[in-house]
Amino acid sequence: MRMGTAAMKGARAQGAKPQGSKPQGAKPQSPDTKGSDTQRPDSDAGTLTVARPAALLFLSGSAALVFQVLWIKQLSLVVGVEVSAIAGAVSAFFLGLALGGWRLGRLADRQRRPVRFYALLETAVAVSCVAVTLALAHSAALFVAVESFSPLAAWLMIGLMLVVPSFLMGGTLPVLLRAVHRQDAGVSRRGGVLYAANTCGAILGALLPAFFLIPRFGVQGAAYAAASLNVLAALGAWALDRKAGDSASPALAATAMPATAMSAAVTTAAVTTAPAMAAPVTTAAALAATAFRPLTSEARLAVGLYAAAGGIALGYEVVWSQMIVPFMSTRAFAFAIVLATYLAGLAIGAALYARLAHRVRNPWAVFGSLIAGAGLIAVLEVAVLGKWLVVAQTYVEAVVVQWTGSDFAGMCARFAVAAASFVLAPTLLLGAAFPAVLRIAVGDTQVGREVGAVLAWNTLGGIAGTLLTGFLLLPALGLVRTLGLLAAMAALVGAAAAWRGRSGGTATSGIATGLIGLAALAVAVLLPQDQFARLLPGASGAGLVFYEESHGGTVAVVEQTSQGSRFNRLYIQGVSNSGDAMPSLRYMRLQALLPLIVHNGDPKSALVVGYGTGITAGALSQYPGLEKRAVAELLPAVLRAAPHFQGTFQAASDPGLDKRLQDGRRALQASDEQWDLITLEPPPPSATGVVNLYSRDFYQLAARRLAPQGIVAQWLPLPTQNEDDTRALVASFIQVFPHASLWTSELHEMLLVGSMQPLELDAARIQARYAQPNTAAALKAVGVPSAAALLATWVTDRDGLAHFAGDTPAVTDDRPGIEYATWVRPREVTRTLPSLLAERSPPPLAGASQAMVAEMDLERARLDTFYRAALAAYVGDRETWGREINRLARNDGDNAYYRWFMGNGQ
């Protein structure tokens, strides 16, 4: 997953935090009586009921998640997609939430009209969030410039940019909970309802960017749409405040009352119904007492345990985000569905607890059981994981497709089944923990301050849990062991809570939760450490050659067999990336050597973006003129897997190949190095975050790093996106490079070659460069036996590409539509390949002999024969396949590339 983040990227909008958000500051009472939620109705005349504030928080939660998704996407363009960089930037966002909950919650207790204060907060959120989105869009160059002389200053700049709006977001839930609070001890019920509403809004916010906003409006347009939700919430709050007046300020009059008087007042109808009782007494003494009254020891313990639970919950997120990928996809909407499912569990859990809160007699025991139970369920789900999940996904997908007629809807249903199987049950319990801890920690007089403090510590715990899990536990223990350890830690938290709430001197509940932790740990230890690797295609038994889990993602090498041919495939995050079979060898060697051979200058330097199997980077060594060879790779585990692939010319141990552990875009951004060749071989453009390496903005950056007469070579996969999206990719490329051409490197891939200067195909120079012994041997081994055969892979020039692209909008950083495109149609290569070949034109070859032209025409005819056979096989036309492949066998049966397909009967 190249975006890398240490979690599912944004499972908390404002108060909607993955572990739930937590309140503080209560008074010590017995577990059976403290904060009893026995007064359920919210029908008091003249007071603010919970329904309308819940609607406001729904809008607010939606907007917050949209902004978080947008900012994480933008941050990858500024600081890079390395996990550490994104984790640092996102931590700044969460730190702002924590500070906002803590500080603004305190301010809420001093407000005569907290609903009006909330309206002002939402207005400020809208303005600041749009400003940050606009600023991030233009911050990459500034960040690099500042970082060059002071990395700390650069990161402070980004951190401060994110802290301001998130600080404002962090105060929204405490402020509104303060507005609806009354001295009837119903804080856990009302808090649960508001939290559920805020989280339901976050669910919508998690889905909107991927499914609607970014595809339709782009990143900036999505920001304006999200800000309109904040504005709508502000207007609603303002209208609510004007209508309710001072009756919307519930408790300031009571804050200065002695505890005994307050208890008595709660029992009278006058306190809960008379508007006069809601009017605030704003004496300095009352405000001072409200602001500085310390938390009780019981409240501090509850807040501390809930902070630890928040860290554990975010640790689950980190683990789940990697565990689930083999059953999903690397598409943006797949991750959106996972995040929405996570948030749905939190919302439903909070809502259920809020509904049943009046029945809870011992909130400490319930809170402990919820935290411990979530961990045990998470471990048990992994223990029973198997092929049955794939069967269930397939069945549900088929039912949905039959019902809707939409393959896209079917695929989304498939993803939802996987997401529900992993995260739904545990998050139900985690969501219920929020109102449970409110019952324990929040008293009657400082609701805003105490809820804000709970949210703050929950968020801080979440930051610590994310970093600890991603950078320490996962690399050291792996996914399964890390999950088991987190579950055991959750049981310790639960046991401490249950022990604190023990009734009648017995510690039964504490012992029970401790046993839950031991059970979870035992299950995790007994499970095989490569539990998820075994679910990869062909990975059972000896098929698994290499496997490593880390904070950046899982990397595996699996040995596979196809009709007698054995080869290895590379899996990153459970998704097949490439391998060392003949088709991969062919297109990767052409990716490196073809641009060098047709180069108009004397190329001395080359940069490969994306190491993968190492075939492209290794092929550079077979061109003798290169003096500087480098490759940028994001994941260290990919480099450690490199020795398991053949045909790389020992790239893994080549001292002349400079291996840079760096995001490819960041590598070009942060350095002014000039290159004669930049060859781009990232994952397919439809994968989450990868479109950053296919956008017009990126090509403009790459063009600035070219030496005079330099070339950019872009891998263009054909089956991984629909034809219209391929047109958009081509449009992005030719809008930057005035001299562009297209070459066919393999049945399923093509190669875009671009330059800022004219690119002349000089026959003599091309023949001489091809004839270099190492170069010729490397290409002959993959079915390119001569310079003429190399030139036969030419498809068209820039005019042909422009005709193919038509008026299709280009892919840009602001409008990365391909990342959010609909599901790829089956056999899309049978549409895209003929459309591209229809643009074929003769290569602008200078100085070619008649013999060379004749040989080139012959090689092109053979290539066309193979393509006709392959396309026939795709549509099940066995007769055409057999006829054409037999003709090819007679005319060019010794060609290694064609022979590989003949031998495999494909």
mmCIF file of N, CA and C in Angstrom, residues 143-223:
data_model
loop_
_atom_site.group_PDB
_atom_site.id
_atom_site.type_symbol
_atom_site.label_atom_id
_atom_site.label_comp_id
_atom_site.label_asym_id
_atom_site.label_seq_id
_atom_site.Cartn_x
_atom_site.Cartn_y
_atom_site.Cartn_z
ATOM 1 N N PHE A 143 7.888 23.236 1.193
ATOM 2 C CA PHE A 143 8.343 22.263 2.191
ATOM 3 C C PHE A 143 9.766 21.809 1.888
ATOM 4 N N VAL A 144 10.043 21.480 0.636
ATOM 5 C CA VAL A 144 11.383 21.038 0.241
ATOM 6 C C VAL A 144 12.398 22.152 0.479
ATOM 7 N N ALA A 145 12.023 23.387 0.121
ATOM 8 C CA ALA A 145 12.949 24.508 0.287
ATOM 9 C C ALA A 145 13.278 24.736 1.756
ATOM 10 N N VAL A 146 12.263 24.726 2.611
ATOM 11 C CA VAL A 146 12.504 24.940 4.041
ATOM 12 C C VAL A 146 13.262 23.762 4.638
ATOM 13 N N GLU A 147 12.905 22.551 4.212
ATOM 14 C CA GLU A 147 13.546 21.352 4.746
ATOM 15 C C GLU A 147 15.035 21.319 4.421
ATOM 16 N N SER A 148 15.428 21.933 3.312
ATOM 17 C CA SER A 148 16.825 21.892 2.892
ATOM 18 C C SER A 148 17.743 22.584 3.904
ATOM 19 N N PHE A 149 17.236 23.568 4.637
ATOM 20 C CA PHE A 149 18.084 24.216 5.646
ATOM 21 C C PHE A 149 17.623 23.943 7.074
ATOM 22 N N SER A 150 16.355 23.507 7.234
ATOM 23 C CA SER A 150 15.884 23.189 8.581
ATOM 24 C C SER A 150 14.708 22.213 8.509
ATOM 25 N N PRO A 151 14.975 20.913 8.610
ATOM 26 C CA PRO A 151 13.874 19.938 8.610
ATOM 27 C C PRO A 151 12.849 20.198 9.712
ATOM 28 N N LEU A 152 13.333 20.626 10.877
ATOM 29 C CA LEU A 152 12.408 20.893 11.978
ATOM 30 C C LEU A 152 11.439 22.012 11.621
ATOM 31 N N ALA A 153 11.962 23.071 10.988
ATOM 32 C CA ALA A 153 11.086 24.183 10.603
ATOM 33 C C ALA A 153 10.065 23.738 9.569
ATOM 34 N N ALA A 154 10.476 22.881 8.645
ATOM 35 C CA ALA A 154 9.550 22.394 7.610
ATOM 36 C C ALA A 154 8.410 21.599 8.240
ATOM 37 N N TRP A 155 8.770 20.727 9.193
ATOM 38 C CA TRP A 155 7.728 19.916 9.810
ATOM 39 C C TRP A 155 6.849 20.739 10.749
ATOM 40 N N LEU A 156 7.428 21.725 11.398
ATOM 41 C CA LEU A 156 6.607 22.617 12.217
ATOM 42 C C LEU A 156 5.611 23.380 11.359
ATOM 43 N N MET A 157 6.032 23.764 10.174
ATOM 44 C CA MET A 157 5.139 24.473 9.260
ATOM 45 C C MET A 157 3.921 23.603 8.930
ATOM 46 N N ILE A 158 4.173 22.347 8.583
ATOM 47 C CA ILE A 158 3.065 21.438 8.259
ATOM 48 C C ILE A 158 2.224 21.165 9.494
ATOM 49 N N GLY A 159 2.899 20.944 10.628
ATOM 50 C CA GLY A 159 2.160 20.646 11.853
ATOM 51 C C GLY A 159 1.241 21.772 12.269
ATOM 52 N N LEU A 160 1.742 22.998 12.240
ATOM 53 C CA LEU A 160 0.908 24.139 12.615
ATOM 54 C C LEU A 160 -0.253 24.319 11.650
ATOM 55 N N MET A 161 -0.001 24.035 10.384
ATOM 56 C CA MET A 161 -1.060 24.161 9.391
ATOM 57 C C MET A 161 -2.228 23.227 9.727
ATOM 58 N N LEU A 162 -1.902 22.004 10.198
ATOM 59 C CA LEU A 162 -2.942 21.021 10.489
ATOM 60 C C LEU A 162 -3.560 21.197 11.874
ATOM 61 N N VAL A 163 -2.776 21.713 12.806
ATOM 62 C CA VAL A 163 -3.250 21.823 14.187
ATOM 63 C C VAL A 163 -4.391 22.821 14.306
ATOM 64 N N VAL A 164 -4.338 23.907 13.552
ATOM 65 C CA VAL A 164 -5.345 24.957 13.716
ATOM 66 C C VAL A 164 -6.764 24.440 13.455
ATOM 67 N N PRO A 165 -7.066 23.863 12.266
ATOM 68 C CA PRO A 165 -8.445 23.398 12.061
ATOM 69 C C PRO A 165 -8.802 22.208 12.943
ATOM 70 N N SER A 166 -7.838 21.319 13.196
ATOM 71 C CA SER A 166 -8.176 20.164 14.030
ATOM 72 C C SER A 166 -8.410 20.582 15.483
ATOM 73 N N PHE A 167 -7.755 21.620 15.949
ATOM 74 C CA PHE A 167 -8.018 22.172 17.273
ATOM 75 C C PHE A 167 -9.479 22.605 17.375
ATOM 76 N N LEU A 168 -9.952 23.270 16.358
ATOM 77 C CA LEU A 168 -11.342 23.725 16.358
ATOM 78 C C LEU A 168 -12.305 22.547 16.270
ATOM 79 N N MET A 169 -11.956 21.550 15.447
ATOM 80 C CA MET A 169 -12.805 20.360 15.342
ATOM 81 C C MET A 169 -12.921 19.645 16.683
ATOM 82 N N GLY A 170 -11.801 19.580 17.417
ATOM 83 C CA GLY A 170 -11.791 18.821 18.657
ATOM 84 C C GLY A 170 -12.755 19.336 19.704
ATOM 85 N N GLY A 171 -13.185 20.592 19.604
ATOM 86 C CA GLY A 171 -14.073 21.142 20.614
ATOM 87 C C GLY A 171 -15.545 20.949 20.354
ATOM 88 N N THR A 172 -15.912 20.481 19.164
ATOM 89 C CA THR A 172 -17.336 20.484 18.810
ATOM 90 C C THR A 172 -18.174 19.547 19.672
ATOM 91 N N LEU A 173 -17.703 18.320 19.882
ATOM 92 C CA LEU A 173 -18.490 17.377 20.680
ATOM 93 C C LEU A 173 -18.594 17.797 22.150
ATOM 94 N N PRO A 174 -17.504 18.175 22.817
ATOM 95 C CA PRO A 174 -17.664 18.633 24.215
ATOM 96 C C PRO A 174 -18.591 19.829 24.355
ATOM 97 N N VAL A 175 -18.524 20.751 23.396
ATOM 98 C CA VAL A 175 -19.361 21.945 23.500
ATOM 99 C C VAL A 175 -20.837 21.587 23.401
ATOM 100 N N LEU A 176 -21.198 20.756 22.435
ATOM 101 C CA LEU A 176 -22.612 20.405 22.300
ATOM 102 C C LEU A 176 -23.083 19.494 23.415
ATOM 103 N N LEU A 177 -22.210 18.625 23.903
ATOM 104 C CA LEU A 177 -22.622 17.800 25.030
ATOM 105 C C LEU A 177 -22.874 18.674 26.259
ATOM 106 N N ARG A 178 -22.078 19.721 26.396
ATOM 107 C CA ARG A 178 -22.327 20.680 27.465
ATOM 108 C C ARG A 178 -23.682 21.360 27.280
ATOM 109 N N ALA A 179 -24.021 21.665 26.037
ATOM 110 C CA ALA A 179 -25.269 22.378 25.770
ATOM 111 C C ALA A 179 -26.500 21.554 26.125
ATOM 112 N N VAL A 180 -26.421 20.224 25.944
ATOM 113 C CA VAL A 180 -27.597 19.394 26.200
ATOM 114 C C VAL A 180 -27.600 18.799 27.602
ATOM 115 N N HIS A 181 -26.528 19.045 28.352
ATOM 116 C CA HIS A 181 -26.438 18.410 29.673
ATOM 117 C C HIS A 181 -27.373 19.073 30.680
ATOM 118 N N ARG A 182 -27.960 18.233 31.560
ATOM 119 C CA ARG A 182 -28.746 18.706 32.698
ATOM 120 C C ARG A 182 -28.369 17.874 33.919
ATOM 121 N N GLN A 183 -28.668 18.381 35.077
ATOM 122 C CA GLN A 183 -28.270 17.659 36.283
ATOM 123 C C GLN A 183 -29.205 16.480 36.551
ATOM 124 N N ASP A 184 -29.298 15.584 35.590
ATOM 125 C CA ASP A 184 -30.120 14.389 35.815
ATOM 126 C C ASP A 184 -29.303 13.118 35.634
ATOM 127 N N ALA A 185 -27.961 13.279 35.607
ATOM 128 C CA ALA A 185 -27.059 12.128 35.524
ATOM 129 C C ALA A 185 -27.273 11.299 34.275
ATOM 130 N N GLY A 186 -27.765 11.909 33.201
ATOM 131 C CA GLY A 186 -27.957 11.170 31.959
ATOM 132 C C GLY A 186 -26.859 11.408 30.958
ATOM 133 N N VAL A 187 -25.650 11.744 31.436
ATOM 134 C CA VAL A 187 -24.593 12.135 30.518
ATOM 135 C C VAL A 187 -24.179 10.992 29.609
ATOM 136 N N SER A 188 -24.160 9.767 30.121
ATOM 137 C CA SER A 188 -23.701 8.667 29.269
ATOM 138 C C SER A 188 -24.690 8.390 28.144
ATOM 139 N N ARG A 189 -25.991 8.541 28.450
ATOM 140 C CA ARG A 189 -26.973 8.313 27.394
ATOM 141 C C ARG A 189 -26.907 9.409 26.343
ATOM 142 N N ARG A 190 -26.897 10.675 26.789
ATOM 143 C CA ARG A 190 -26.843 11.750 25.809
ATOM 144 C C ARG A 190 -25.492 11.783 25.094
ATOM 145 N N GLY A 191 -24.420 11.518 25.846
ATOM 146 C CA GLY A 191 -23.112 11.448 25.208
ATOM 147 C C GLY A 191 -23.045 10.340 24.176
ATOM 148 N N GLY A 192 -23.653 9.194 24.486
ATOM 149 C CA GLY A 192 -23.670 8.102 23.520
ATOM 150 C C GLY A 192 -24.427 8.453 22.260
ATOM 151 N N VAL A 193 -25.552 9.152 22.427
ATOM 152 C CA VAL A 193 -26.338 9.549 21.254
ATOM 153 C C VAL A 193 -25.557 10.531 20.387
ATOM 154 N N LEU A 194 -24.948 11.540 21.009
ATOM 155 C CA LEU A 194 -24.185 12.523 20.229
ATOM 156 C C LEU A 194 -22.968 11.890 19.572
ATOM 157 N N TYR A 195 -22.287 11.020 20.302
ATOM 158 C CA TYR A 195 -21.134 10.333 19.728
ATOM 159 C C TYR A 195 -21.548 9.467 18.543
ATOM 160 N N ALA A 196 -22.669 8.753 18.689
ATOM 161 C CA ALA A 196 -23.152 7.919 17.596
ATOM 162 C C ALA A 196 -23.511 8.764 16.385
ATOM 163 N N ALA A 197 -24.163 9.899 16.628
ATOM 164 C CA ALA A 197 -24.528 10.777 15.509
ATOM 165 C C ALA A 197 -23.296 11.324 14.813
ATOM 166 N N ASN A 198 -22.307 11.766 15.595
ATOM 167 C CA ASN A 198 -21.065 12.284 15.026
ATOM 168 C C ASN A 198 -20.351 11.207 14.214
ATOM 169 N N THR A 199 -20.364 9.974 14.736
ATOM 170 C CA THR A 199 -19.694 8.877 14.047
ATOM 171 C C THR A 199 -20.472 8.449 12.807
ATOM 172 N N CYS A 200 -21.796 8.503 12.858
ATOM 173 C CA CYS A 200 -22.586 8.218 11.647
ATOM 174 C C CYS A 200 -22.262 9.233 10.555
ATOM 175 N N GLY A 201 -22.116 10.481 10.951
ATOM 176 C CA GLY A 201 -21.678 11.469 9.972
ATOM 177 C C GLY A 201 -20.318 11.140 9.415
ATOM 178 N N ALA A 202 -19.419 10.655 10.274
ATOM 179 C CA ALA A 202 -18.085 10.267 9.814
ATOM 180 C C ALA A 202 -18.152 9.114 8.818
ATOM 181 N N ILE A 203 -19.116 8.212 8.997
ATOM 182 C CA ILE A 203 -19.286 7.118 8.027
ATOM 183 C C ILE A 203 -19.559 7.695 6.647
ATOM 184 N N LEU A 204 -20.503 8.634 6.593
ATOM 185 C CA LEU A 204 -20.795 9.285 5.316
ATOM 186 C C LEU A 204 -19.555 10.004 4.787
ATOM 187 N N GLY A 205 -18.831 10.668 5.687
ATOM 188 C CA GLY A 205 -17.626 11.369 5.275
ATOM 189 C C GLY A 205 -16.539 10.446 4.769
ATOM 190 N N ALA A 206 -16.490 9.229 5.274
ATOM 191 C CA ALA A 206 -15.503 8.257 4.789
ATOM 192 C C ALA A 206 -15.829 7.783 3.375
ATOM 193 N N LEU A 207 -17.121 7.720 3.053
ATOM 194 C CA LEU A 207 -17.543 7.207 1.746
ATOM 195 C C LEU A 207 -17.596 8.287 0.669
ATOM 196 N N LEU A 208 -17.955 9.495 1.063
ATOM 197 C CA LEU A 208 -18.177 10.551 0.065
ATOM 198 C C LEU A 208 -16.967 10.844 -0.816
ATOM 199 N N PRO A 209 -15.747 10.981 -0.282
ATOM 200 C CA PRO A 209 -14.629 11.332 -1.159
ATOM 201 C C PRO A 209 -14.383 10.319 -2.263
ATOM 202 N N ALA A 210 -14.378 9.043 -1.926
ATOM 203 C CA ALA A 210 -14.059 8.016 -2.912
ATOM 204 C C ALA A 210 -15.197 7.779 -3.895
ATOM 205 N N PHE A 211 -16.427 7.827 -3.414
ATOM 206 C CA PHE A 211 -17.552 7.433 -4.255
ATOM 207 C C PHE A 211 -18.195 8.608 -4.994
ATOM 208 N N PHE A 212 -17.943 9.825 -4.540
ATOM 209 C CA PHE A 212 -18.656 10.936 -5.182
ATOM 210 C C PHE A 212 -17.827 12.215 -5.312
ATOM 211 N N LEU A 213 -17.324 12.726 -4.214
ATOM 212 C CA LEU A 213 -16.793 14.090 -4.221
ATOM 213 C C LEU A 213 -15.550 14.246 -5.086
ATOM 214 N N ILE A 214 -14.527 13.426 -4.871
ATOM 215 C CA ILE A 214 -13.298 13.591 -5.651
ATOM 216 C C ILE A 214 -13.509 13.232 -7.112
ATOM 217 N N PRO A 215 -14.191 12.122 -7.441
ATOM 218 C CA PRO A 215 -14.433 11.864 -8.867
ATOM 219 C C PRO A 215 -15.222 12.977 -9.549
ATOM 220 N N ARG A 216 -16.156 13.609 -8.842
ATOM 221 C CA ARG A 216 -17.012 14.603 -9.465
ATOM 222 C C ARG A 216 -16.401 16.006 -9.414
ATOM 223 N N PHE A 217 -15.808 16.386 -8.301
ATOM 224 C CA PHE A 217 -15.377 17.773 -8.108
ATOM 225 C C PHE A 217 -13.873 17.959 -7.949
ATOM 226 N N GLY A 218 -13.123 16.882 -7.794
ATOM 227 C CA GLY A 218 -11.707 17.022 -7.521
ATOM 228 C C GLY A 218 -11.448 17.315 -6.054
ATOM 229 N N VAL A 219 -10.175 17.422 -5.688
ATOM 230 C CA VAL A 219 -9.813 17.623 -4.282
ATOM 231 C C VAL A 219 -10.296 18.974 -3.778
ATOM 232 N N GLN A 220 -10.029 20.036 -4.525
ATOM 233 C CA GLN A 220 -10.449 21.358 -4.073
ATOM 234 C C GLN A 220 -11.973 21.472 -4.011
ATOM 235 N N GLY A 221 -12.638 20.956 -5.024
ATOM 236 C CA GLY A 221 -14.092 20.993 -5.020
ATOM 237 C C GLY A 221 -14.672 20.208 -3.859
ATOM 238 N N ALA A 222 -14.043 19.068 -3.529
ATOM 239 C CA ALA A 222 -14.501 18.275 -2.384
ATOM 240 C C ALA A 222 -14.348 19.059 -1.087
ATOM 241 N N ALA A 223 -13.283 19.863 -0.994
ATOM 242 C CA ALA A 223 -13.078 20.681 0.205
ATOM 243 C C ALA A 223 -14.197 21.713 0.353
#
